[in-house]
Amino acid sequence: MTSVKEPPATNKPPVWKISAWRSMYPGMWSWVLQRLSALALIVLFPIHVMNPYIDSVRITMLLLVVWHAMHGIKVILTDFGFPDRHQRKLFWVLCVLGIAAFFWLAYMHTEYWRFMA
Amino acid sequence: MNEEVRVSEDAQLSEGTPESGAHEEPVPEKEEPEEKAEKRPTVRVRIRRGGAAGDPEERFDSFEIETGPRMTVLDALVAVQSAQEPALSFRYSCRVGMCGTCALKVNGRPAWACRTRLEGLGDEITLEPLTNFPVLRDLAVDMSPFFAKMKRARGWLEPTSAAEKAPALIAPGSRERKRIEPHIECITCGICYASCSIVGHDSDYLGPAALNRAYTLVNDSRDALGLERLLEVCTEDGAWRCHSQYNCTESCPKGISPTGAIKGLKRRAVTGGVKRFAASIFRGRAPGE
Ligand code: SF4
Ligand code: FES
């Protein structure tokens, strides 16, 4: 319609193509998984409220919460001046701490339920 | 002096010309390394072709090239262009990692063609134009949106009247210098911009390089544009859009952390805002008045 020449389209691989994800680094994966964990928690939380005794839901939620918090802690620390050159190390350290926290909390949790039963 | 020069020229000539008998003998010996050179390993270079300028069809063309020691992606491109496909379009200038014009995607990740060696890239190397830029043709992209954003972030120094009169002294050990130092080496290659998923998502987002530049200037005591620049870059399409994914930091060939610069801008905006808020309360006025 207009006489203005179309500018060339921006080169962007669509998100469903693997090539769009190949240049992603750990920090990006950490972010993507945090967003996904948030979505999963939104779905699981009402189920948990309705019936708090489904073990699989409880454990999955624990895992998701720990993961979500882990990325959050990373962002908070770097926002407040944690040196950027160590951000990748921070990611891996938090991964390990997150896994440890998950197992510890899961253990405490089952002990608690055993005690209550 | 002149004589000396002539002597050395003669010496060079006699070395270079195989006229004397002494130089004819080693000729068969010389053939051997040439034969070896013929057996050099080859790699297949897959290049994404096409774009806006006269050749719109997007496709991948493959070229077989012989590799040599320390050969770079840029050498490979020049080899393809000079021996196989003269119409291949790509951009470069300095060839030594100083100008930032040769950036493209090597096996899916943005890199400088001139500083990326073929070794370790595999037998098939895929080259594509940078993501988040309009493709002009083949591997050459239009950098104008990137530089327009540099301009939007006021990416130049506006000297204060004091700095205009006399050269300002910023001591190498000073806090100011230490803040700016890790962020000044940017050569505007656009790699961070291409690797940022937020730029891909929000085309108005200033992007890592422009924000990194703004950070160096916001911290510079010689610059007079302080608050104006900070307000320009700390907006929804500026620093606050960053999601701390660190793709730019991981991919910058100069080792700069634009993410760190963006976080620095955010901190400055917040502390500035808090100070203004506190000051307005002390003065007994509503904040923002
Ligand atoms: S910050 Fe690094 S990647 Fe980004 S334009 Fe500058 S040199 Fe290139
Ligand atoms: S040609 Fe200048 S940086 Fe590669």
Coordinates of C-alpha atoms and ligand atoms in Angstrom, one line a residue, chain B residues 74 91-103 112-115 187 189, ligand 2:
Chain B
L74 CA 37.6 -15.3 8.0
R91 CA 32.0 -8.0 6.0
Y92 CA 35.4 -7.5 7.5
S93 CA 38.1 -4.8 7.9
C94 CA 40.9 -5.1 10.3
R95 CA 41.3 -8.9 10.4
V96 CA 42.8 -8.8 13.9
G97 CA 39.9 -8.4 16.3
M98 CA 40.0 -4.6 16.5
C99 CA 37.2 -3.2 14.3
G100 CA 34.3 -5.5 15.2
T101 CA 32.9 -5.7 11.6
C102 CA 33.3 -9.5 11.0
A103 CA 30.9 -10.9 13.6
W112 CA 34.3 -12.8 15.3
A113 CA 35.3 -14.5 12.0
C114 CA 38.8 -13.2 12.2
R115 CA 39.6 -14.5 15.7
I187 CA 34.4 -2.4 19.8
C189 CA 30.8 -5.7 17.1
Ligands
FES2 S1 37.8 -8.0 10.9 FE1 38.0 -6.5 12.5 S2 37.3 -7.6 14.2 FE2 37.3 -9.2 12.7

